[in-house]
Coordinates of C-alpha atoms (C1' of nucleotides) in Angstrom, one line a residue:
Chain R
X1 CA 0.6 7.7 -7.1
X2 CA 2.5 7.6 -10.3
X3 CA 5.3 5.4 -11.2
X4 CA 8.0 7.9 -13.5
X5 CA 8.9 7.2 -16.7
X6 CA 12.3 5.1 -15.4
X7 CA 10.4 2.2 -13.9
X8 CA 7.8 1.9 -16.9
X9 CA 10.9 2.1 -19.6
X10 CA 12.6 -0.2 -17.1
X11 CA 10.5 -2.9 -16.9
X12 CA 9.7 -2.9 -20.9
X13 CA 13.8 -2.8 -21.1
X14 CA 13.6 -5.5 -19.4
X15 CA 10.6 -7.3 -20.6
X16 CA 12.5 -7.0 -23.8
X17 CA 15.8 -8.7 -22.9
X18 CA 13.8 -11.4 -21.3
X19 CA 11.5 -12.2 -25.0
X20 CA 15.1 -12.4 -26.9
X21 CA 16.9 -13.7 -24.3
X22 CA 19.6 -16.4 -25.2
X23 CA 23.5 -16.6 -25.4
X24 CA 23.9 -13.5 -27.1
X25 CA 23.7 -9.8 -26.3
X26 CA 20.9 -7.3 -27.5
X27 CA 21.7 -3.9 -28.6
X28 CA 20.3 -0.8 -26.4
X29 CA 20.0 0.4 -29.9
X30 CA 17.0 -2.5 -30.8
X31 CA 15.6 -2.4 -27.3
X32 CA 14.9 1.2 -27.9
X33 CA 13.7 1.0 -31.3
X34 CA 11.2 -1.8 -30.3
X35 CA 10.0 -0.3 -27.1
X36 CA 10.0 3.0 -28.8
X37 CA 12.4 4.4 -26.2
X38 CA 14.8 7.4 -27.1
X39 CA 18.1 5.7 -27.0
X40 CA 20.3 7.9 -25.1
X41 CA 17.6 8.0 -22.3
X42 CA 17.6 4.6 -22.5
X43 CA 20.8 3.8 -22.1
X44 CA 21.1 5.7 -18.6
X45 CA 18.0 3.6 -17.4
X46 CA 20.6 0.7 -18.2
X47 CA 23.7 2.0 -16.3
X48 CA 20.8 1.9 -13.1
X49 CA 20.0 -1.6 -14.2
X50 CA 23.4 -2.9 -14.4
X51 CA 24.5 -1.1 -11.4
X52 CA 21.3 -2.9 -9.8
X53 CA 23.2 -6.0 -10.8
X54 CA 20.1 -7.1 -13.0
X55 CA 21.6 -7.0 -16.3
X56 CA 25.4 -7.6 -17.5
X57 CA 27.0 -5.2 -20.9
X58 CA 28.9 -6.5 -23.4
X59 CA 31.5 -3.5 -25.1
X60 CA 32.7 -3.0 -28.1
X61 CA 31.0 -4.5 -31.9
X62 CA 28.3 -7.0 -31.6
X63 CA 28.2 -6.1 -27.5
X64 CA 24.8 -5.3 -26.1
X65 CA 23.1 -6.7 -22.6
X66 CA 21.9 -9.6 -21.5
X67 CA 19.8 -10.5 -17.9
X68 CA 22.4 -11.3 -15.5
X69 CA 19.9 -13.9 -14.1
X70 CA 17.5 -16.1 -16.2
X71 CA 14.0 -14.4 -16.4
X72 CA 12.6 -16.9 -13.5
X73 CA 14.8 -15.4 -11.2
X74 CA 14.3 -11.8 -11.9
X75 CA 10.7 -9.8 -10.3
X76 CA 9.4 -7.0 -11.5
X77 CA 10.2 -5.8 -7.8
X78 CA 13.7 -5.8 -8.5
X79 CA 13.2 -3.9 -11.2
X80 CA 11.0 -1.2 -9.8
X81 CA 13.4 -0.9 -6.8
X82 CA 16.4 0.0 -9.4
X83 CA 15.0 2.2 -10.8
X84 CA 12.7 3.8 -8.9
X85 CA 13.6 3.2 -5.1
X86 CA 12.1 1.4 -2.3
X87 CA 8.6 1.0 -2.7
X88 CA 7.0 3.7 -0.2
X89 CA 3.5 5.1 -0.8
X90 CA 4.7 8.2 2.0
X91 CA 8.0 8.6 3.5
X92 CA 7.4 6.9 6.7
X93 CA 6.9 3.9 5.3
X94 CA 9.3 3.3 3.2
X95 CA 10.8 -0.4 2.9
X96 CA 14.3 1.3 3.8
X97 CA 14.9 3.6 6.5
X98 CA 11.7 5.2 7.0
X99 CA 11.7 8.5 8.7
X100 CA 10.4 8.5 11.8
X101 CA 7.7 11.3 13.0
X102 CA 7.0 12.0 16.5
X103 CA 3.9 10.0 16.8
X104 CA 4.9 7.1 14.3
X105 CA 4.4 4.8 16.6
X106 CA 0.5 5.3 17.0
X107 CA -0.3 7.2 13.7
X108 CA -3.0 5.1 12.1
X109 CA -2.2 6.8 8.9
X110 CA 0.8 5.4 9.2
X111 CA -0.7 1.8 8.9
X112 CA -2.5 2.6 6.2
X113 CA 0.1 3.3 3.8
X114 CA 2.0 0.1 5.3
X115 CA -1.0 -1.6 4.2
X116 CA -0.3 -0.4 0.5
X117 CA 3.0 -0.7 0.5
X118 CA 3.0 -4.2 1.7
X119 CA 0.0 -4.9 -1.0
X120 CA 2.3 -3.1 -3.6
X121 CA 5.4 -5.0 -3.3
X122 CA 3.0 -8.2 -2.9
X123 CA 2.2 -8.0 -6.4
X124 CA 5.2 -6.7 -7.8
X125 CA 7.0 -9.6 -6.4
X126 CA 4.8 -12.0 -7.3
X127 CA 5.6 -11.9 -10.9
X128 CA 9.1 -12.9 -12.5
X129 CA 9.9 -12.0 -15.9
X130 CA 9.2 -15.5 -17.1
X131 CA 5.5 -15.0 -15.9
X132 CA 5.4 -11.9 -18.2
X133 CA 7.0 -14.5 -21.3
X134 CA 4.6 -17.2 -20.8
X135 CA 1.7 -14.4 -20.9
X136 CA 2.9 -12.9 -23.7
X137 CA 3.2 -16.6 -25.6
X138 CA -0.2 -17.2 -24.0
X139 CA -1.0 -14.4 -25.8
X140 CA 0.6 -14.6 -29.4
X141 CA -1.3 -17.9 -29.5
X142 CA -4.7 -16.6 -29.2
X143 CA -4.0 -13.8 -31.6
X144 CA -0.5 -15.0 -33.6
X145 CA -0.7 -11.3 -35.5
X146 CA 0.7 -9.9 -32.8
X147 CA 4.6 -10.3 -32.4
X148 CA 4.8 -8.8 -29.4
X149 CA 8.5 -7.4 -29.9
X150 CA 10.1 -10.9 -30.2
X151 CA 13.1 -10.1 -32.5
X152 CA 12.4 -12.0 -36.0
X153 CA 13.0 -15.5 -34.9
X154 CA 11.7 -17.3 -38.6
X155 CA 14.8 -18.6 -41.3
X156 CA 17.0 -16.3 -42.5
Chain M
X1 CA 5.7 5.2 -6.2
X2 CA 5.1 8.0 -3.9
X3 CA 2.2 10.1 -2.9
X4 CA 2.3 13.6 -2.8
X5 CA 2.0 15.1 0.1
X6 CA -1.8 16.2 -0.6
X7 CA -2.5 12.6 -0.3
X8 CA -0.4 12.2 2.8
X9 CA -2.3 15.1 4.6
X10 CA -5.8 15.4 3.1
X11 CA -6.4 12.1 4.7
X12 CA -4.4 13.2 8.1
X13 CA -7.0 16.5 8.0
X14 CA -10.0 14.0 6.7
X15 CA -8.8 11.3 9.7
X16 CA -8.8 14.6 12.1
X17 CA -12.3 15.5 11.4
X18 CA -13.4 11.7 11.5
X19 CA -12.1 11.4 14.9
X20 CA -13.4 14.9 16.1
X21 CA -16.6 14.0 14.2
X22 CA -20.2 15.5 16.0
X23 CA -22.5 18.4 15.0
X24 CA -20.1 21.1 15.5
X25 CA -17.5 22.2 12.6
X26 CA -13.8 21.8 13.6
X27 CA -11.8 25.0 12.7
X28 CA -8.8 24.5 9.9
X29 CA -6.6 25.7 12.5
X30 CA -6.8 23.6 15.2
X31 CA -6.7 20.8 12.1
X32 CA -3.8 22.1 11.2
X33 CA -2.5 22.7 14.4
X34 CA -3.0 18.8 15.7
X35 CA -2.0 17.7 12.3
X36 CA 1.4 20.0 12.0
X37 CA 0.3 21.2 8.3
X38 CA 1.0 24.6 7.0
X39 CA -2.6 26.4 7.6
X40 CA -2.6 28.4 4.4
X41 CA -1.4 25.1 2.5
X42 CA -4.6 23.1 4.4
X43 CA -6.5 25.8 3.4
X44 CA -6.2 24.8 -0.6
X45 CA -6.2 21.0 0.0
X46 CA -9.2 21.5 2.2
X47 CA -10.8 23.3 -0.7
X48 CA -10.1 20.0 -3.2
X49 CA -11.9 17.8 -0.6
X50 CA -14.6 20.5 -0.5
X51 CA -15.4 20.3 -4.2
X52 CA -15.6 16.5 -4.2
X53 CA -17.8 16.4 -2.2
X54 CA -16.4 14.9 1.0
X55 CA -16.4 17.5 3.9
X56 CA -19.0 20.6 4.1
X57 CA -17.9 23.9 5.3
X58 CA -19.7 26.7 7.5
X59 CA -18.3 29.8 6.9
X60 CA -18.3 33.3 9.6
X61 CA -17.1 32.7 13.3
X62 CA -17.8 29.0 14.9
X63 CA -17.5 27.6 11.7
X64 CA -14.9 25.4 10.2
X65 CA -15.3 21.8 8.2
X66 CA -17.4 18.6 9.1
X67 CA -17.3 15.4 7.3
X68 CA -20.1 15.8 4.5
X69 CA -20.9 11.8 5.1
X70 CA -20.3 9.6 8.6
X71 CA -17.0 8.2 8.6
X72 CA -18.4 4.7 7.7
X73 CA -19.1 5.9 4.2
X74 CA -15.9 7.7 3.5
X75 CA -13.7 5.5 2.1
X76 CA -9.5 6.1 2.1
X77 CA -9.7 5.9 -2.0
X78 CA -12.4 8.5 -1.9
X79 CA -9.8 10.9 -0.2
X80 CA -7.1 10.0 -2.3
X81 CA -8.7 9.9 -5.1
X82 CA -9.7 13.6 -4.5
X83 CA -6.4 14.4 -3.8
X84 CA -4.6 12.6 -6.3
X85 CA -6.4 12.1 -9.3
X86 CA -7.4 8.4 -10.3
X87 CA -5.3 5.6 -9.1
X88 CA -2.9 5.3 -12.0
X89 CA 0.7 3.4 -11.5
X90 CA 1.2 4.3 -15.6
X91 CA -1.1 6.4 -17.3
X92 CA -2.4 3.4 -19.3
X93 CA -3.8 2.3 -17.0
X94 CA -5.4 5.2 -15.3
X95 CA -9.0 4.5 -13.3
X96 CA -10.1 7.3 -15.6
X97 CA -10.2 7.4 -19.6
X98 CA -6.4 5.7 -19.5
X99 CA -4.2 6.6 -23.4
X100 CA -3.8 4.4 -25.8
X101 CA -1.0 3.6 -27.0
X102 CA -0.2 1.3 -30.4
X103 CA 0.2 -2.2 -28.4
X104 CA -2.2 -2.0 -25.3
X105 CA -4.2 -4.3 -26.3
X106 CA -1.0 -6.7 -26.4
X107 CA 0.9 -5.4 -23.7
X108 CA 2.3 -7.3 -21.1
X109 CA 3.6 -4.7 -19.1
X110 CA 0.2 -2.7 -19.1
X111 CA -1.0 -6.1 -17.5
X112 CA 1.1 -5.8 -14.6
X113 CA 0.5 -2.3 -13.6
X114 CA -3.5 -2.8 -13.9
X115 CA -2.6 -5.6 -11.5
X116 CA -0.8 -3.2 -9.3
X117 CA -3.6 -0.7 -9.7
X118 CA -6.2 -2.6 -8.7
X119 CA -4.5 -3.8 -5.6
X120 CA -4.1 -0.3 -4.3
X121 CA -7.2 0.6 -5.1
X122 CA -8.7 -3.1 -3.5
X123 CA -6.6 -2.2 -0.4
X124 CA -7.8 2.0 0.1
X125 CA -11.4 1.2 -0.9
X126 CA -11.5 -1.4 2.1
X127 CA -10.6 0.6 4.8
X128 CA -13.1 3.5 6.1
X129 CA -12.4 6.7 8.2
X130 CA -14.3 4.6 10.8
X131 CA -12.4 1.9 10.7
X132 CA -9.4 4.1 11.3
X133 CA -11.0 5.4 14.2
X134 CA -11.8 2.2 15.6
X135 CA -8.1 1.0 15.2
X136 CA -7.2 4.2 17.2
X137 CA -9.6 3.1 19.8
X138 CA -7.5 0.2 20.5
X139 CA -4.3 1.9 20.6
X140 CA -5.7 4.1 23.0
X141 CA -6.9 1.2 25.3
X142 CA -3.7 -0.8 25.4
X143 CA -1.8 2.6 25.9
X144 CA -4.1 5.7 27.2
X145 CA -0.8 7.9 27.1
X146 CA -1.2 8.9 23.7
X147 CA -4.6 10.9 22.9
X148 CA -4.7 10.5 18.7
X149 CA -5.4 14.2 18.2
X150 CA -8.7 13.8 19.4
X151 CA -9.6 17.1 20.7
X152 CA -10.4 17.7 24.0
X153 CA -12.8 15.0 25.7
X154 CA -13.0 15.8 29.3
X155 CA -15.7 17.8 31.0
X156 CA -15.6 21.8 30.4
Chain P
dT1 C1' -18.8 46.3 15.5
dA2 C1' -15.1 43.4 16.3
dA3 C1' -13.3 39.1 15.8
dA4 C1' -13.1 34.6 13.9
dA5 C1' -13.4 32.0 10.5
dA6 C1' -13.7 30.3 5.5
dC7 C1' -12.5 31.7 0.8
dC8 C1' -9.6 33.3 -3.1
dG9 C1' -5.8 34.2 -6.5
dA10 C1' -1.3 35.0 -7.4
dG11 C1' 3.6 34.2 -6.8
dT12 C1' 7.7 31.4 -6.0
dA13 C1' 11.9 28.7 -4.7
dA14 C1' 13.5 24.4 -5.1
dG15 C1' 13.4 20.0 -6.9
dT16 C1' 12.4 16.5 -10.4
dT17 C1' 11.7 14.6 -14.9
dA18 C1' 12.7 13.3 -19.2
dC19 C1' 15.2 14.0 -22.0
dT20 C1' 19.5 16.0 -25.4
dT21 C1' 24.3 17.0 -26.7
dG22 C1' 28.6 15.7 -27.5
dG23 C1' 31.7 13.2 -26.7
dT24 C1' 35.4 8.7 -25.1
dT25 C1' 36.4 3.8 -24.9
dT26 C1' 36.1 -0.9 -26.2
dT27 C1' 35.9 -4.6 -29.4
dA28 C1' 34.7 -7.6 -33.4
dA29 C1' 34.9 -7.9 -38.2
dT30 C1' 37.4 -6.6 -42.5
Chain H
dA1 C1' 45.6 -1.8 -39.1
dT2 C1' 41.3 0.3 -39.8
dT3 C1' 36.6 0.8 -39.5
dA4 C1' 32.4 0.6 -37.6
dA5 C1' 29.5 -0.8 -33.9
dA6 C1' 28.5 -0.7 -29.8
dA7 C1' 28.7 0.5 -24.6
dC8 C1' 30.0 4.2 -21.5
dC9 C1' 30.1 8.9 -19.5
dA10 C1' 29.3 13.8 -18.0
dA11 C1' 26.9 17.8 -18.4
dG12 C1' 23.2 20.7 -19.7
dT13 C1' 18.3 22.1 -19.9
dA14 C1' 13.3 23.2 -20.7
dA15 C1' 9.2 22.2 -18.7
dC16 C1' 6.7 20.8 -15.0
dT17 C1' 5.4 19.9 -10.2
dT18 C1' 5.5 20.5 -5.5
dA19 C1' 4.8 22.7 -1.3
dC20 C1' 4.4 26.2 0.1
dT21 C1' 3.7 31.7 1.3
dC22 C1' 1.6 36.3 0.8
dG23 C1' -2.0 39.4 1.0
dG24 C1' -6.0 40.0 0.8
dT25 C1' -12.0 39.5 0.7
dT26 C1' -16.2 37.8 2.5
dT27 C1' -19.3 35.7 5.8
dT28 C1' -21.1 35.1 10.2
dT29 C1' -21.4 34.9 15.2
dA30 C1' -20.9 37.1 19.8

DNA sequence: TAAAAACCGAGTAAGTTACTTGGTTTTAAT
DNA sequence: ATTAAAACCAAGTAACTTACTCGGTTTTTA
């Protein structure tokens, strides 16, 4: 009942571009150094995410990403679902094109993972990327030592 | 987000013997046999429900597994539990002794995937091998074609 | 004594994961 | 025009996990 490695980068990735975002791009290069990510890995985990549509790359000097949507409008479901697939505890159940067994349509089992599955993507779903900012702000006021990853907003 | 397929069938196999539940042990085999799970592979996952505790074996002829406790105190979690290891989306927030890592205490994302943890677990610690057997009763009312794997009732 | 059953340990093919390596292309700043 | 910074891309790979199988031994009942 693990999540891999993709969907926990991913959504830090994420959470990351969502604390610094604004009109200009980030580097994959300070995401990863931040998040503590190895780059190259990282930057496949961002070809997913812009092929999910969820973020937009800028080439070339001074390029980087940006969300493609403001963090309101992006779930942590949508980012589990790039990069990890559709939620599905077992096969049968999957929230796309389940397989069917021969006695899927009586298998109590069966009803039990839709149960989780359904509980799963509840809470995933539930909670937008903005959620995760105002937690975090909640968060740096309580304890203001704590930077959580915001890139160095103070006077140059 | 998957199970393995331990999970999948050790609660099959543990949803068998709650629904063939009595004084007599049920043989692996015919387990296996209703369930469609390699014997010899039953064999080991039946072995990892033994040594938590949840079925009791009888060993020589006639004997086979029975549920160590009446299905009304065998929880789903218990099973997967057993089978899986503690309920863990990310290891950091595993059920059981969870890693550290520099931010946790900070971390937004580890938020999240307690949040997701403790819905699973909310969801498979709520539902009892008896209450699985009760929902099958009432398939099998509303259609008495299909016989759950529930071995043979009639007179002898 | 034979058969039925649980128990046990080792092996294994295939797949997945979490990367690394070594580039090419695009673009802004100089 | 050149340089450097960045995204983009394809392939390889070591380690691990999964889902089994194989070939037995031991226990117990009929």
């Amino acid at each position: 009942m693990r999540l891999s490695t993709r969907g926990h980068y991913g959504l830090k990735a994420m959470f990351d571009l969502a604390l610094n975002y604004g009109p200009e791009p980030i580097t994959l290069k300070s995401v990863a150094e931040r998040q503590n990510i190895s780059e190259h890995y990282l930057e496949q985990l961002m070809a997913m995410l812009r092929k999910a549509g969820l973020v937009n790359s800028v080439r070339g000097a001074q390029g980087g990403y940006i969300l493609a949507r403001p963090p309101l409008e992006i779930k942590v479901g949508d980012i589990v679902r790039a990069m990890e697939g559709p939620i599905a505890p077992v096969e049968c159940v999957s929230e796309v094109d389940p397989s069917q067994c021969d006695q899927s349509d009586f298998c109590i089992t069966r009803l039990v993972w839709a149960r989780v599955r359904d509980c799963i993507a509840g809470v995933l779903d539930s909670i937008s990327l903005d959620d995760m900012c105002r937690e975090s702000e909640k968060i740096e006021q309580t304890d203001p030592a704590n930077n959580n990853y915001v890139k160095d907003k103070g006077g140059h």
